[in-house]
Coordinates of C-alpha atoms in Angstrom, one line a residue:
M1 CA 85.3 -73.5 -0.5
E2 CA 83.4 -70.4 -1.7
I3 CA 84.2 -69.2 -5.1
L4 CA 81.4 -66.6 -5.7
N5 CA 79.6 -64.3 -3.5
V6 CA 77.0 -61.7 -4.2
S7 CA 76.0 -59.5 -1.6
D8 CA 73.1 -56.8 -1.7
L9 CA 73.5 -56.1 -5.3
C10 CA 71.1 -53.3 -6.3
K11 CA 70.8 -51.5 -9.8
T12 CA 67.8 -49.3 -10.5
Y13 CA 66.2 -48.3 -13.8
P14 CA 63.4 -46.2 -14.7
S15 CA 61.3 -49.3 -15.0
F16 CA 63.1 -52.0 -13.3
T17 CA 65.0 -52.5 -10.0
L18 CA 67.4 -55.3 -8.9
D19 CA 66.7 -55.3 -5.1
H20 CA 69.4 -56.4 -3.1
V21 CA 70.4 -59.7 -4.7
S22 CA 72.3 -62.1 -2.5
F23 CA 73.9 -65.6 -3.2
S24 CA 76.6 -67.7 -3.0
L25 CA 78.4 -70.9 -4.8
E26 CA 81.1 -73.3 -3.6
K27 CA 83.7 -74.6 -5.7
G28 CA 83.0 -77.6 -7.8
Y29 CA 79.4 -77.0 -8.4
I30 CA 76.9 -75.8 -11.0
M31 CA 74.2 -73.3 -10.0
G32 CA 71.2 -72.6 -12.3
F33 CA 69.9 -69.1 -12.2
I34 CA 66.3 -69.0 -13.2
G35 CA 63.4 -66.6 -13.9
R36 CA 61.4 -65.5 -16.5
N37 CA 62.3 -63.0 -19.2
G38 CA 62.9 -59.7 -17.6
A39 CA 63.2 -61.0 -14.1
G40 CA 66.7 -59.7 -13.5
K41 CA 68.9 -62.7 -14.8
T42 CA 71.3 -60.5 -17.2
T43 CA 71.1 -57.5 -15.3
T44 CA 72.5 -59.2 -12.4
L45 CA 75.4 -60.7 -14.4
K46 CA 76.0 -57.6 -16.1
S47 CA 76.1 -55.9 -12.6
M48 CA 78.3 -58.4 -11.3
L49 CA 80.9 -58.0 -14.0
R50 CA 80.8 -54.1 -14.1
F51 CA 79.2 -54.2 -17.6
V52 CA 76.8 -51.7 -16.1
H53 CA 77.7 -49.9 -12.6
P54 CA 75.4 -51.1 -9.8
D55 CA 74.0 -48.8 -7.4
S56 CA 75.6 -50.8 -4.5
G57 CA 76.3 -54.3 -3.4
T58 CA 79.3 -56.2 -3.6
V59 CA 80.6 -59.3 -5.5
T60 CA 83.5 -61.3 -4.7
I61 CA 85.2 -64.2 -7.1
N62 CA 88.0 -66.1 -5.9
G63 CA 88.6 -64.1 -2.9
F64 CA 88.9 -61.1 -5.3
N65 CA 86.5 -57.9 -4.9
V66 CA 85.4 -57.3 -8.5
E67 CA 85.1 -53.6 -7.9
K68 CA 88.7 -53.4 -6.6
D69 CA 90.5 -56.1 -8.4
E70 CA 88.8 -56.0 -11.8
F71 CA 91.8 -57.4 -13.7
A72 CA 92.4 -60.2 -11.4
V73 CA 89.0 -61.2 -11.5
K74 CA 88.5 -61.2 -15.2
N75 CA 91.5 -63.6 -15.6
C76 CA 89.6 -66.1 -13.5
I77 CA 86.3 -65.9 -14.9
G78 CA 85.0 -67.1 -18.2
F79 CA 81.7 -65.0 -19.8
V80 CA 79.8 -67.0 -22.5
S81 CA 76.5 -65.5 -24.0
G82 CA 73.8 -66.8 -26.3
L83 CA 74.2 -63.4 -27.9
D84 CA 76.6 -63.3 -31.0
G85 CA 79.0 -60.6 -30.3
F86 CA 81.7 -61.4 -32.7
Y87 CA 83.0 -59.8 -35.8
S88 CA 81.1 -62.3 -38.5
S89 CA 83.7 -61.2 -41.3
K90 CA 86.7 -62.5 -39.3
K91 CA 88.1 -65.9 -39.0
I92 CA 88.0 -67.7 -35.8
K93 CA 91.8 -67.2 -35.6
Q94 CA 91.9 -63.6 -35.9
V95 CA 89.4 -63.4 -33.2
T96 CA 91.3 -65.6 -30.9
D97 CA 94.7 -63.7 -31.6
V98 CA 92.9 -60.4 -30.1
T99 CA 91.1 -62.2 -27.4
K100 CA 94.1 -63.9 -25.8
R101 CA 96.0 -60.8 -25.4
F102 CA 93.9 -59.8 -22.5
F103 CA 94.6 -63.1 -20.3
S104 CA 98.0 -63.5 -18.7
N105 CA 97.0 -67.4 -18.2
W106 CA 96.1 -68.0 -21.8
D107 CA 96.9 -71.7 -22.5
N108 CA 97.4 -72.2 -26.2
E109 CA 97.7 -76.0 -26.0
L110 CA 94.4 -76.1 -24.0
Y111 CA 92.7 -74.1 -26.7
K112 CA 93.9 -76.1 -29.5
N113 CA 92.6 -79.4 -27.8
L114 CA 89.2 -77.4 -27.1
L115 CA 89.0 -76.3 -30.9
K116 CA 89.8 -80.4 -31.8
K117 CA 87.1 -81.4 -29.2
F118 CA 84.7 -79.0 -30.7
N119 CA 85.6 -79.8 -34.3
L120 CA 86.2 -76.0 -34.7
D121 CA 88.2 -74.8 -37.7
E122 CA 90.6 -71.8 -37.0
N123 CA 90.3 -70.6 -40.6
K124 CA 86.5 -70.6 -40.7
L125 CA 84.6 -67.4 -40.8
I126 CA 82.6 -66.6 -37.9
K127 CA 79.4 -66.0 -40.1
N128 CA 79.9 -69.4 -41.4
L129 CA 79.5 -70.8 -37.9
S130 CA 76.2 -72.5 -36.8
A131 CA 74.4 -71.3 -33.4
G132 CA 75.9 -74.1 -31.9
M133 CA 79.2 -73.9 -33.1
K134 CA 79.4 -70.1 -32.0
V135 CA 78.6 -70.8 -28.7
K136 CA 81.2 -74.0 -28.4
Y137 CA 83.7 -71.4 -29.7
Q138 CA 82.7 -69.0 -26.8
I139 CA 83.1 -71.8 -24.5
A140 CA 86.5 -72.4 -25.9
L141 CA 87.6 -69.0 -25.3
A142 CA 86.3 -68.8 -21.8
M143 CA 87.9 -72.1 -21.0
S144 CA 91.2 -71.4 -22.4
H145 CA 92.5 -68.9 -19.9
K146 CA 91.9 -71.6 -17.1
A147 CA 88.8 -69.8 -15.8
S148 CA 87.8 -71.3 -12.3
L149 CA 84.3 -69.8 -12.6
L150 CA 82.3 -69.8 -15.7
L151 CA 79.4 -67.4 -15.9
L152 CA 76.7 -68.3 -18.6
D153 CA 73.9 -66.2 -19.8
E154 CA 71.6 -68.0 -21.9
P155 CA 74.0 -70.2 -23.7
T156 CA 71.9 -73.0 -24.9
S157 CA 68.9 -70.8 -26.1
G158 CA 67.9 -71.5 -29.7
L159 CA 70.1 -74.6 -29.8
D160 CA 69.0 -77.8 -30.8
P161 CA 68.7 -80.7 -28.2
V162 CA 71.6 -82.7 -29.3
S163 CA 73.6 -79.4 -29.1
R164 CA 72.4 -78.8 -25.8
D165 CA 72.9 -82.1 -24.4
E166 CA 76.9 -81.9 -25.5
L167 CA 77.0 -78.8 -23.7
I168 CA 75.6 -80.1 -20.4
L169 CA 78.1 -83.0 -20.4
L170 CA 80.7 -80.3 -21.1
F171 CA 79.7 -78.6 -18.2
Q172 CA 79.5 -81.5 -15.7
D173 CA 83.3 -82.6 -16.7
Y174 CA 84.4 -78.9 -16.4
V175 CA 83.1 -78.8 -12.6
A176 CA 84.3 -82.5 -11.8
D177 CA 87.8 -81.9 -10.5
G178 CA 85.9 -79.8 -7.6
E179 CA 88.2 -76.6 -8.5
H180 CA 85.7 -75.2 -11.2
S181 CA 82.2 -73.8 -10.9
I182 CA 79.3 -72.5 -13.1
L183 CA 76.6 -70.1 -12.8
F184 CA 74.0 -71.0 -15.5
S185 CA 71.6 -68.4 -16.5
T186 CA 68.7 -69.9 -18.5
H187 CA 65.1 -70.4 -19.0
V188 CA 65.3 -73.8 -20.6
I189 CA 64.7 -75.6 -17.1
S190 CA 65.0 -78.9 -18.6
D191 CA 68.6 -78.2 -19.1
L192 CA 69.1 -77.5 -15.4
E193 CA 67.3 -80.8 -14.4
K194 CA 70.1 -82.6 -15.8
C195 CA 73.0 -80.6 -14.4
A196 CA 72.4 -78.2 -11.7
D197 CA 73.3 -79.0 -8.2
Y198 CA 71.8 -75.5 -7.0
I199 CA 69.0 -73.2 -7.9
T200 CA 68.7 -69.5 -7.3
Y201 CA 65.4 -68.1 -8.4
I202 CA 64.8 -64.5 -9.1
K203 CA 61.5 -62.7 -9.7
N204 CA 61.0 -59.1 -10.4
G205 CA 64.5 -58.3 -9.4
K206 CA 64.3 -59.9 -6.1
I207 CA 65.7 -63.5 -5.2
L208 CA 62.8 -65.7 -4.1
D209 CA 65.1 -68.9 -2.9
S210 CA 68.7 -70.0 -3.4
C211 CA 69.3 -73.4 -2.2
D212 CA 70.4 -76.8 -3.4
T213 CA 68.3 -78.3 -6.3
V214 CA 67.0 -81.5 -4.1
S215 CA 65.8 -79.2 -1.5
F216 CA 64.2 -76.7 -3.8
K217 CA 62.0 -79.4 -5.5
E218 CA 61.0 -81.0 -2.3
K219 CA 59.4 -77.6 -0.8
Y220 CA 56.4 -77.9 -3.4
L221 CA 53.6 -80.3 -4.7
L222 CA 51.3 -80.3 -7.3
V223 CA 47.8 -80.8 -6.4
S224 CA 44.5 -81.4 -8.4
G225 CA 40.9 -82.2 -7.6
K226 CA 37.3 -81.4 -7.9
K227 CA 35.7 -78.0 -7.5
D228 CA 33.8 -79.3 -4.5
D229 CA 37.1 -80.0 -2.7
L230 CA 38.2 -76.0 -3.3
D231 CA 37.2 -74.5 -0.1
E232 CA 38.5 -70.9 1.1
S233 CA 41.2 -72.3 3.4
R234 CA 42.5 -74.6 0.8
R235 CA 42.2 -72.0 -2.0
Q236 CA 44.3 -69.6 0.0
K237 CA 47.3 -72.4 0.2
L238 CA 47.3 -73.0 -3.9
I239 CA 50.0 -71.3 -5.7
G240 CA 49.1 -70.7 -9.2
L241 CA 45.6 -71.8 -8.8
H242 CA 44.0 -72.8 -12.2
C243 CA 40.2 -73.6 -12.3
H244 CA 38.6 -75.4 -15.4
N245 CA 35.5 -77.4 -16.3
F246 CA 36.9 -80.4 -14.3
G247 CA 38.1 -79.1 -11.1
F248 CA 41.1 -77.1 -10.3
E249 CA 44.9 -77.8 -10.3
G250 CA 47.7 -75.8 -8.8
M251 CA 50.4 -76.3 -6.5
I252 CA 51.2 -76.3 -2.6
L253 CA 54.1 -76.2 0.0
A254 CA 54.8 -79.8 0.9
Q255 CA 54.1 -78.6 4.5
D256 CA 50.5 -78.4 3.4
K257 CA 50.1 -81.7 2.1
M258 CA 47.5 -83.0 4.8
L259 CA 45.3 -80.3 3.9
F260 CA 45.0 -81.8 0.4
S261 CA 45.3 -85.5 1.4
H262 CA 41.8 -86.2 -0.5
C263 CA 43.3 -84.8 -3.7
E264 CA 45.7 -86.0 -6.4
I265 CA 49.2 -85.1 -5.4
S266 CA 52.4 -85.2 -7.5
T267 CA 55.8 -84.1 -7.4
P268 CA 56.6 -81.1 -9.8
T269 CA 59.4 -80.6 -12.2
M270 CA 61.4 -77.3 -11.9
E271 CA 60.0 -76.0 -14.9
E272 CA 56.1 -76.6 -13.4
I273 CA 57.6 -74.9 -9.9
M274 CA 58.5 -72.0 -12.0
I275 CA 55.1 -71.7 -14.1
H276 CA 52.9 -71.9 -11.0
T277 CA 55.3 -69.4 -9.0
E278 CA 54.9 -67.1 -12.0
R279 CA 51.1 -67.3 -12.0

């Protein structure tokens, strides 16, 4: 069952345009939302949530139209950002007491269990929390009103590998019941290799691809060879071609494999796909 549908979302700024962005997500899955910095990931999320007003397009979450049913939508989503937006001089408990008033489905028992799981002390000042603890606190707030969809905007940026791995395991547990989903915007592609079921790739404000992770990776192959192997017909097939003293390397669509049968061919990671595409 579809939990999220984004259709023809547009937002124009003087130096950037979000151009008819469309994708959807089913219940029980994690979707990685990737693209280089400035590609439009955060603008898409802000437009989806009406943090900025989009020029056109529709967003439906849990069957609710975001524009018409904003209160119902915000009761069933949790938004987590890698940015620190809390009052640093306040205690965790003080911030929570204010936050929970906005959600009709707030579950205090669930909240207490999450604090215990994350080793968070309610009496600790926000400014005394580590970067990882601040993100975990945001996640605790997002989950404690029984959100069915988490929207994550670079939540693991700046975290150490252990903290990132802990969050990935948490996200996998969150969707395991088949009733919850996550849209995970990040440029830390290695995190998505571990958990994403689907990938949506945005470049210069446009969606390049949106499909399951396996299909996304199977579309491409890495090739390398000698300069003598690189004639004009092969050169035109290469994505992100890089020539060097010893030859060349680049990426091709898997359908063009036979044209490079004499070259060294390997399977790319998602990070390598992104690097070559952005070249």
